[in-house]
mmCIF file of C-alpha atoms in Angstrom:
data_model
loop_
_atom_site.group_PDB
_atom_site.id
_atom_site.type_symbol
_atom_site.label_atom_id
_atom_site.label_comp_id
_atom_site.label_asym_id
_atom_site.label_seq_id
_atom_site.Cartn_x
_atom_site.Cartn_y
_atom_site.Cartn_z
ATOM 1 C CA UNK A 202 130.636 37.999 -12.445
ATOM 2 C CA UNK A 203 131.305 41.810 -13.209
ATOM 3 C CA UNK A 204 127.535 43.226 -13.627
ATOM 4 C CA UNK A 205 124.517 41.751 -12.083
ATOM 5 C CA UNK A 206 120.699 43.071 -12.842
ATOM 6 C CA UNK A 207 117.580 41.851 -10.473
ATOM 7 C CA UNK A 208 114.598 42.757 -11.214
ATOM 8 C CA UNK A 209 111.543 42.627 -8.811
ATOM 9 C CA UNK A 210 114.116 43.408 -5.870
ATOM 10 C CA UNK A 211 111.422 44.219 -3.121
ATOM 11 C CA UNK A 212 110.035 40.581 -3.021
ATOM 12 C CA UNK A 213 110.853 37.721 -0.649
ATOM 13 C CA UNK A 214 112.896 35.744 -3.579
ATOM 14 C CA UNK A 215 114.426 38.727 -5.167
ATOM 15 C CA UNK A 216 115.260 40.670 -1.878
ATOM 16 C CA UNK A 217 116.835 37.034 -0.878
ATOM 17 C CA UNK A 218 118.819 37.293 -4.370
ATOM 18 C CA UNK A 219 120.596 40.347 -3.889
ATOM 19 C CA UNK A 220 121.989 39.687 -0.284
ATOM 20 C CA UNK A 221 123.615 35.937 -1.608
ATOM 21 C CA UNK A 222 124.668 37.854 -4.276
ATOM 22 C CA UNK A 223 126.016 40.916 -2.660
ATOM 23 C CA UNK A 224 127.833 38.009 -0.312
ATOM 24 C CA UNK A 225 129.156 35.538 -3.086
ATOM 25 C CA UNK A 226 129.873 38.599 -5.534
ATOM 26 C CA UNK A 227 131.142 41.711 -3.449
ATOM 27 C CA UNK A 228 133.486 42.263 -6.380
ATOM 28 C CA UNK A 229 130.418 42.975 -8.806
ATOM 29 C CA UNK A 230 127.855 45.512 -9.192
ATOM 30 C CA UNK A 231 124.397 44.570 -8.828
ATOM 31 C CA UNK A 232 121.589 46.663 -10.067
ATOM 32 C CA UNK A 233 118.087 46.340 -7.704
ATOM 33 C CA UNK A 234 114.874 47.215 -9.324
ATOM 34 C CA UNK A 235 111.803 47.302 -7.966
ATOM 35 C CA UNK A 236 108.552 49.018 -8.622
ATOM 36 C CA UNK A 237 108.043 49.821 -4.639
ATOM 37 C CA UNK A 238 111.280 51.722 -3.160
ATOM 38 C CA UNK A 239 114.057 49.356 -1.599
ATOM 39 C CA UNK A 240 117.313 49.806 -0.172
ATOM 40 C CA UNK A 241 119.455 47.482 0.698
ATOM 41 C CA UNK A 242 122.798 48.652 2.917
ATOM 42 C CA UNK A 243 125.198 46.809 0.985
ATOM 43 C CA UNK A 244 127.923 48.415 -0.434
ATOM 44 C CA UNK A 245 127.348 46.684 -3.758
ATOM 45 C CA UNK A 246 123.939 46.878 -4.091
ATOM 46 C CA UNK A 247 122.540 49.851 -5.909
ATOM 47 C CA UNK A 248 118.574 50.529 -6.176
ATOM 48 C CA UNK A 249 117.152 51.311 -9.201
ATOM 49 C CA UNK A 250 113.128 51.818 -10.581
ATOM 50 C CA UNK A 251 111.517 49.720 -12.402
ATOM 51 C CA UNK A 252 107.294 49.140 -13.322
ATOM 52 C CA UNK A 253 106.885 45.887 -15.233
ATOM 53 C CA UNK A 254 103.403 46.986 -16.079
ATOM 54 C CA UNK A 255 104.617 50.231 -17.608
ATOM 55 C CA UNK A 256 107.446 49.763 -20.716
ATOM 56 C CA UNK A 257 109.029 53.310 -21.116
ATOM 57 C CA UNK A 258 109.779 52.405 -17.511
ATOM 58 C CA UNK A 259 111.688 49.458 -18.518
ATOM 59 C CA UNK A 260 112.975 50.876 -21.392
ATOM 60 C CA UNK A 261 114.600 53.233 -19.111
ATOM 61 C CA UNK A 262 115.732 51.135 -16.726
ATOM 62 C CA UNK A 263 117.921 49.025 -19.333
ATOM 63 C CA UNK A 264 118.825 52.226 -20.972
ATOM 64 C CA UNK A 265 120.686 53.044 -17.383
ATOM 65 C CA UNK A 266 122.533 49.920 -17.415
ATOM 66 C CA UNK A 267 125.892 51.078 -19.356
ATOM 67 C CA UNK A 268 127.862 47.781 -18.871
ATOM 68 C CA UNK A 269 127.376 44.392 -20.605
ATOM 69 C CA UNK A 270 125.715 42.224 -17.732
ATOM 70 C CA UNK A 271 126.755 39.069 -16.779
ATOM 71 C CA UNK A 272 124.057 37.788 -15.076
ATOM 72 C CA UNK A 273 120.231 39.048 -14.756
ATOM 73 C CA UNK A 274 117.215 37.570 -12.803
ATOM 74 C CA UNK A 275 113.570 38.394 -13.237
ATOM 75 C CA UNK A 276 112.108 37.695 -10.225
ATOM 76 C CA UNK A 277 108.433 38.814 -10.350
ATOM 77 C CA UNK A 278 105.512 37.453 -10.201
ATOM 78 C CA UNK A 279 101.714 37.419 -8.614
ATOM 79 C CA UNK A 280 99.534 34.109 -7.996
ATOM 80 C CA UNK A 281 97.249 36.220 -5.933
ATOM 81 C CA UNK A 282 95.904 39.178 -4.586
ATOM 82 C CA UNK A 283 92.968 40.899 -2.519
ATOM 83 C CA UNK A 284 90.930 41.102 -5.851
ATOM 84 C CA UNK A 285 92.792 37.549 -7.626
ATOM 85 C CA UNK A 286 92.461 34.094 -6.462
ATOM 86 C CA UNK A 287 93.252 30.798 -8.465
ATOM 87 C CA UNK A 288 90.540 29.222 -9.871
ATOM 88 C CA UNK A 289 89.694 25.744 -8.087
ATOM 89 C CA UNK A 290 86.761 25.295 -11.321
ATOM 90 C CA UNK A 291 85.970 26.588 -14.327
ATOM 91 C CA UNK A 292 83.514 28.437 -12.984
ATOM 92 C CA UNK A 293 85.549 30.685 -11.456
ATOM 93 C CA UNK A 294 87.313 32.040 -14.425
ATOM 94 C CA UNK A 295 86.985 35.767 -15.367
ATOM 95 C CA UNK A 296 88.576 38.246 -17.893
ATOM 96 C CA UNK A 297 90.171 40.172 -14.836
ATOM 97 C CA UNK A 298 92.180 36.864 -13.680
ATOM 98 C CA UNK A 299 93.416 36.341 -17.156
ATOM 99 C CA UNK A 300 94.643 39.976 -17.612
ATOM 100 C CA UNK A 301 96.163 40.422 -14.226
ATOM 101 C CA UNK A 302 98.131 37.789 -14.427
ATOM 102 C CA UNK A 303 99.487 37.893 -18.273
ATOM 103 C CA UNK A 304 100.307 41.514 -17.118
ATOM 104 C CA UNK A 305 102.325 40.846 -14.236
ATOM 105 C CA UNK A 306 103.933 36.847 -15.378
ATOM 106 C CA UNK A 307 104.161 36.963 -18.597
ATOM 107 C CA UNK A 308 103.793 40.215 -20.532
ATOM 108 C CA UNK A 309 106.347 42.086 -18.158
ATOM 109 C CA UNK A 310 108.883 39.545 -17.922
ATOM 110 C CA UNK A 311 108.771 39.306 -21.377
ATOM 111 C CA UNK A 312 109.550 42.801 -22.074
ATOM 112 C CA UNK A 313 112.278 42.910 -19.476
ATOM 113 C CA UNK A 314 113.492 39.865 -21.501
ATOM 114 C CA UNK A 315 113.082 42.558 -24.907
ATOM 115 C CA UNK A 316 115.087 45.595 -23.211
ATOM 116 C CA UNK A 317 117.569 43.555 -20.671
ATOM 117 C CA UNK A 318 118.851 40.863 -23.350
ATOM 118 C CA UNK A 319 120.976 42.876 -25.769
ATOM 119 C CA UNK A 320 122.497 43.894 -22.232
ATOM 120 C CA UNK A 321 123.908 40.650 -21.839
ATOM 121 C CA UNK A 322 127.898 39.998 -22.007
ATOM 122 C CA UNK A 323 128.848 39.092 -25.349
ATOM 123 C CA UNK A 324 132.432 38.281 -24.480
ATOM 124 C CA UNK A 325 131.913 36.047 -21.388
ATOM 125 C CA UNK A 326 129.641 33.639 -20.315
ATOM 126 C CA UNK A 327 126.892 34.767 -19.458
ATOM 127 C CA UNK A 328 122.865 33.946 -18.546
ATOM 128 C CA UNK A 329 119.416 35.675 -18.176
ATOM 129 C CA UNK A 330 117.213 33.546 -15.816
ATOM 130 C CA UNK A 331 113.358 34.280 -15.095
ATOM 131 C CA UNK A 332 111.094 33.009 -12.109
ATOM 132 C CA UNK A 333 108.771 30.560 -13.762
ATOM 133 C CA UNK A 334 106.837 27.640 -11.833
ATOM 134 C CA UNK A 335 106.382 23.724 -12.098
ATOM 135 C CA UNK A 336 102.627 24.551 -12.243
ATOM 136 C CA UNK A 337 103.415 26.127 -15.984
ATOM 137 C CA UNK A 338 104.011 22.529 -17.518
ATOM 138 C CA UNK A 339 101.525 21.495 -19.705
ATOM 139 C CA UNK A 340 102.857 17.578 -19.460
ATOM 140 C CA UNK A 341 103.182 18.201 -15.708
ATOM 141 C CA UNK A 342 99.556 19.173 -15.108
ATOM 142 C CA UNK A 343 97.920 16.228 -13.038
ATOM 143 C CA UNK A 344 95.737 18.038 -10.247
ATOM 144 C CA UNK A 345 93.936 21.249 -12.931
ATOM 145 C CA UNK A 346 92.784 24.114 -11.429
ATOM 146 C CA UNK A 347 94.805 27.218 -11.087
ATOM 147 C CA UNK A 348 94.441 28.514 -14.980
ATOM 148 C CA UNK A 349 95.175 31.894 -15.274
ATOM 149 C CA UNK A 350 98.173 31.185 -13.104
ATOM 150 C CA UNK A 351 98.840 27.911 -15.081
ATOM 151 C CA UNK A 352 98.196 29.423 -18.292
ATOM 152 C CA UNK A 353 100.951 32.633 -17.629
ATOM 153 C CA UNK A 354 103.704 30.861 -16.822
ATOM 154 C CA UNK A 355 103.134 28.019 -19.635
ATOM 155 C CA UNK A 356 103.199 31.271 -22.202
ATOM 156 C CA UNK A 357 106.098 32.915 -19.778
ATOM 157 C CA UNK A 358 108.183 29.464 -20.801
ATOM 158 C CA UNK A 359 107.305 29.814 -24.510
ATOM 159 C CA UNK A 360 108.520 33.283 -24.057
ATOM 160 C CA UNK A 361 112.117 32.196 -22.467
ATOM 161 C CA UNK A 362 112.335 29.005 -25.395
ATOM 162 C CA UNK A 363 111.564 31.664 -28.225
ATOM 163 C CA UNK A 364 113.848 34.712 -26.808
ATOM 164 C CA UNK A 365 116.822 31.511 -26.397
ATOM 165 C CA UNK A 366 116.477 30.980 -30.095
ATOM 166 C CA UNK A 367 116.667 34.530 -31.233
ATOM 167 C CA UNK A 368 119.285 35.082 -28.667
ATOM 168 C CA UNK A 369 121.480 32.048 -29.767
ATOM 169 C CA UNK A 370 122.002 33.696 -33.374
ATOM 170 C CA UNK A 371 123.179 37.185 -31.728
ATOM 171 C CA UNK A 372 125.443 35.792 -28.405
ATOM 172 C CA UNK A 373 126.455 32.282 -28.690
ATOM 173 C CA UNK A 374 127.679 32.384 -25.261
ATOM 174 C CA UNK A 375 124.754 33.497 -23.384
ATOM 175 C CA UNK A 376 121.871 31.312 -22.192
ATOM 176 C CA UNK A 377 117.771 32.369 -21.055
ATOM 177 C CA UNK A 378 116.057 30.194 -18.567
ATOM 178 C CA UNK A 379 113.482 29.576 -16.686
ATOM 179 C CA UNK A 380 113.571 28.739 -12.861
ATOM 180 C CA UNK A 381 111.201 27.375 -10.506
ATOM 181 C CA UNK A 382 111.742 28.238 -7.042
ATOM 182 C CA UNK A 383 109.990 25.665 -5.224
ATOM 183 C CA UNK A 384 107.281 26.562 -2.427
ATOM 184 C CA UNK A 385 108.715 29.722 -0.941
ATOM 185 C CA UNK A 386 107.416 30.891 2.549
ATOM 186 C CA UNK A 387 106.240 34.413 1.391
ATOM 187 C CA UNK A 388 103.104 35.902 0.507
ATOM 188 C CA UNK A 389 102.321 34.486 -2.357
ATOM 189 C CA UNK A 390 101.906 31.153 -0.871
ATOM 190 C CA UNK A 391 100.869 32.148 2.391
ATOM 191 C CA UNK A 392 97.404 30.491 1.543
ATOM 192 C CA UNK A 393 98.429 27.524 0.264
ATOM 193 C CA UNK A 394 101.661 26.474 2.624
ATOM 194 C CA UNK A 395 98.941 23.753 4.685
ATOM 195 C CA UNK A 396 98.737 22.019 1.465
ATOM 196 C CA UNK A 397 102.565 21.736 1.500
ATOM 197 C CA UNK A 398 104.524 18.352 2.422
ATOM 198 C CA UNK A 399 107.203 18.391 5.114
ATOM 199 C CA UNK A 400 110.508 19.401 4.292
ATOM 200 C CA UNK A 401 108.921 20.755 1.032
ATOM 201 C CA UNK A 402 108.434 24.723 2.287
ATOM 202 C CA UNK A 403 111.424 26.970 1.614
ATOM 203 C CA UNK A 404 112.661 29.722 3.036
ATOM 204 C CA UNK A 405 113.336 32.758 0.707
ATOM 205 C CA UNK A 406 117.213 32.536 1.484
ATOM 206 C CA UNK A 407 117.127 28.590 1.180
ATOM 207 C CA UNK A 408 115.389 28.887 -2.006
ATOM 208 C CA UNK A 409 117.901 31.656 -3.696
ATOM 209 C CA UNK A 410 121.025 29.976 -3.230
ATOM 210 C CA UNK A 411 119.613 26.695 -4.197
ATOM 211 C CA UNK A 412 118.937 28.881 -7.284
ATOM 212 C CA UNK A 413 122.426 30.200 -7.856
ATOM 213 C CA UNK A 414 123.595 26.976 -7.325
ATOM 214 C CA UNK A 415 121.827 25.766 -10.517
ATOM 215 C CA UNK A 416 122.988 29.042 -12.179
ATOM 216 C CA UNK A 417 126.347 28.893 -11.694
ATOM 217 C CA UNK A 418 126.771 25.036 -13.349
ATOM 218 C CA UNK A 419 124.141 27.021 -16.131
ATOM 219 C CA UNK A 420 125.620 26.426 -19.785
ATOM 220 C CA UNK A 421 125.024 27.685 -23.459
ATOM 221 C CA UNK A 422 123.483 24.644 -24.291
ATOM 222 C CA UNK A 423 120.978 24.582 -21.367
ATOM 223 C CA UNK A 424 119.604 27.550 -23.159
ATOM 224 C CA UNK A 425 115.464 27.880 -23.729
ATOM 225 C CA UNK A 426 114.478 25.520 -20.746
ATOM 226 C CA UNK A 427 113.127 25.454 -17.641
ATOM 227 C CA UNK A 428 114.768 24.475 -14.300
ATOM 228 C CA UNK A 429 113.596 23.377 -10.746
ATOM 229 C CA UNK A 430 116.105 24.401 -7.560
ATOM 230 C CA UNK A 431 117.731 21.220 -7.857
ATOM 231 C CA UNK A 432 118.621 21.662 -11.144
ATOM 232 C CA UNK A 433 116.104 18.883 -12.625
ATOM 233 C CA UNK A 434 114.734 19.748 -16.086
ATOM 234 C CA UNK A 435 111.070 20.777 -16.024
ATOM 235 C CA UNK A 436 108.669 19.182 -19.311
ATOM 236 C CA UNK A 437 107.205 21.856 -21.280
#
């Protein structure tokens, strides 16, 4: 890999990201962005801004990218917040849930996926992957609950099967994906790790290089899906 782009550096998964990275790929340059300030002291590793919510500031932040990129990783994402909580009942859906979280998981990603794409290496292999979650599969849904969350990333992996299409007819030999990270001990599921079987809670480091590992055996034709950290297809 020559070029490398993460963006949503300054969480747990993405700040995990760039050090396995930095280590696996000290030849390459890897861009960091991040809406909240974050340096990383690696020699590799350059820090860059970047406000999903905002798209001039994405627009920029692709326009500063001047080589083709081999690989690029969206890694943002919100389940919940001080204000946001998923829904256990219908009851407890609002307008506010639903427009948080389409801001922040789907319609951000997907205009990272606009700007970043025609960045992508057009000579080599190469592969755009986005954070997604299990919990987005309609076909997977057994427990309910959860909708706004639900409902973003189902729409986030309609996103990454639509771009793959579109992207198939312009660079044959670059792929878009969708990743699910497992249970990752971070903030985001903080509330919720009790509920989580042994063995089944990931570190942020343990969950990234199960990642790359999936990544790296990534091919043209595995384009427009979605993939767990163990490489297992995920039902739409």
């Amino acid at each position: 890999m020559n070029n490398i782009a993460v963006i949503g550096a300054s969480g747990a998964i993405g700040g995990a990201l760039i050090r396995q990275l930095a280590f696996n790929h000290p030849e390459s340059e890897i861009r960091a962005f991040s809406r909240s300030p974050t340096q990383f002291d690696l020699p590799n590793v350059h820090s860059s801004h970047i406000d999903l919510l905002d798209e001039m500031s994405i627009e920029m932040a692709a326009g500063s990218v001047e080589n083709a990129l081999s690989l690029i990783i969206i890694a943002s994402g919100i389940l919940h917040d001080d204000q946001v909580s998923p829904e256990k009942s219908m009851r407890e859906l609002s307008v506010q849930k639903f427009e948080q979280l389409f801001a922040v998981n789907t319609i951000g990603p997907s205009l990272a996926i606009k700007h970043f794409a025609p960045k992508l290496d057009r000579k080599e292999p190469s592969a755009l992957a986005v954070l997604s979650a299990r919990v987005g599969s309609i076909s997977d849904n057994q427990l309910g609950g959860w909708y706004a969350y639900r409902a973003s990333k189902a729409a986030l992996n309609m996103v990454i099967k639509t771009a793959s299409i579109e992207l198939a007819r312009r660079n044959k030999s670059a792929a878009i994906v969708g990743l699910h990270p497992g249970t990752v001990d971070s903030k985001l599921s903080e509330p919720f790790q009790s509920n989580v079987p042994d063995g089944k809670l990931f570190s942020p480091d343990h969950s990234a290089d199960m990642m790359l590992k999936v990544l790296v055996d990534l091919k043209a034709a595995d384009t427009g899906f979605v993939f767990d950290f163990n490489g297992k297809r995920i039902p739409f």
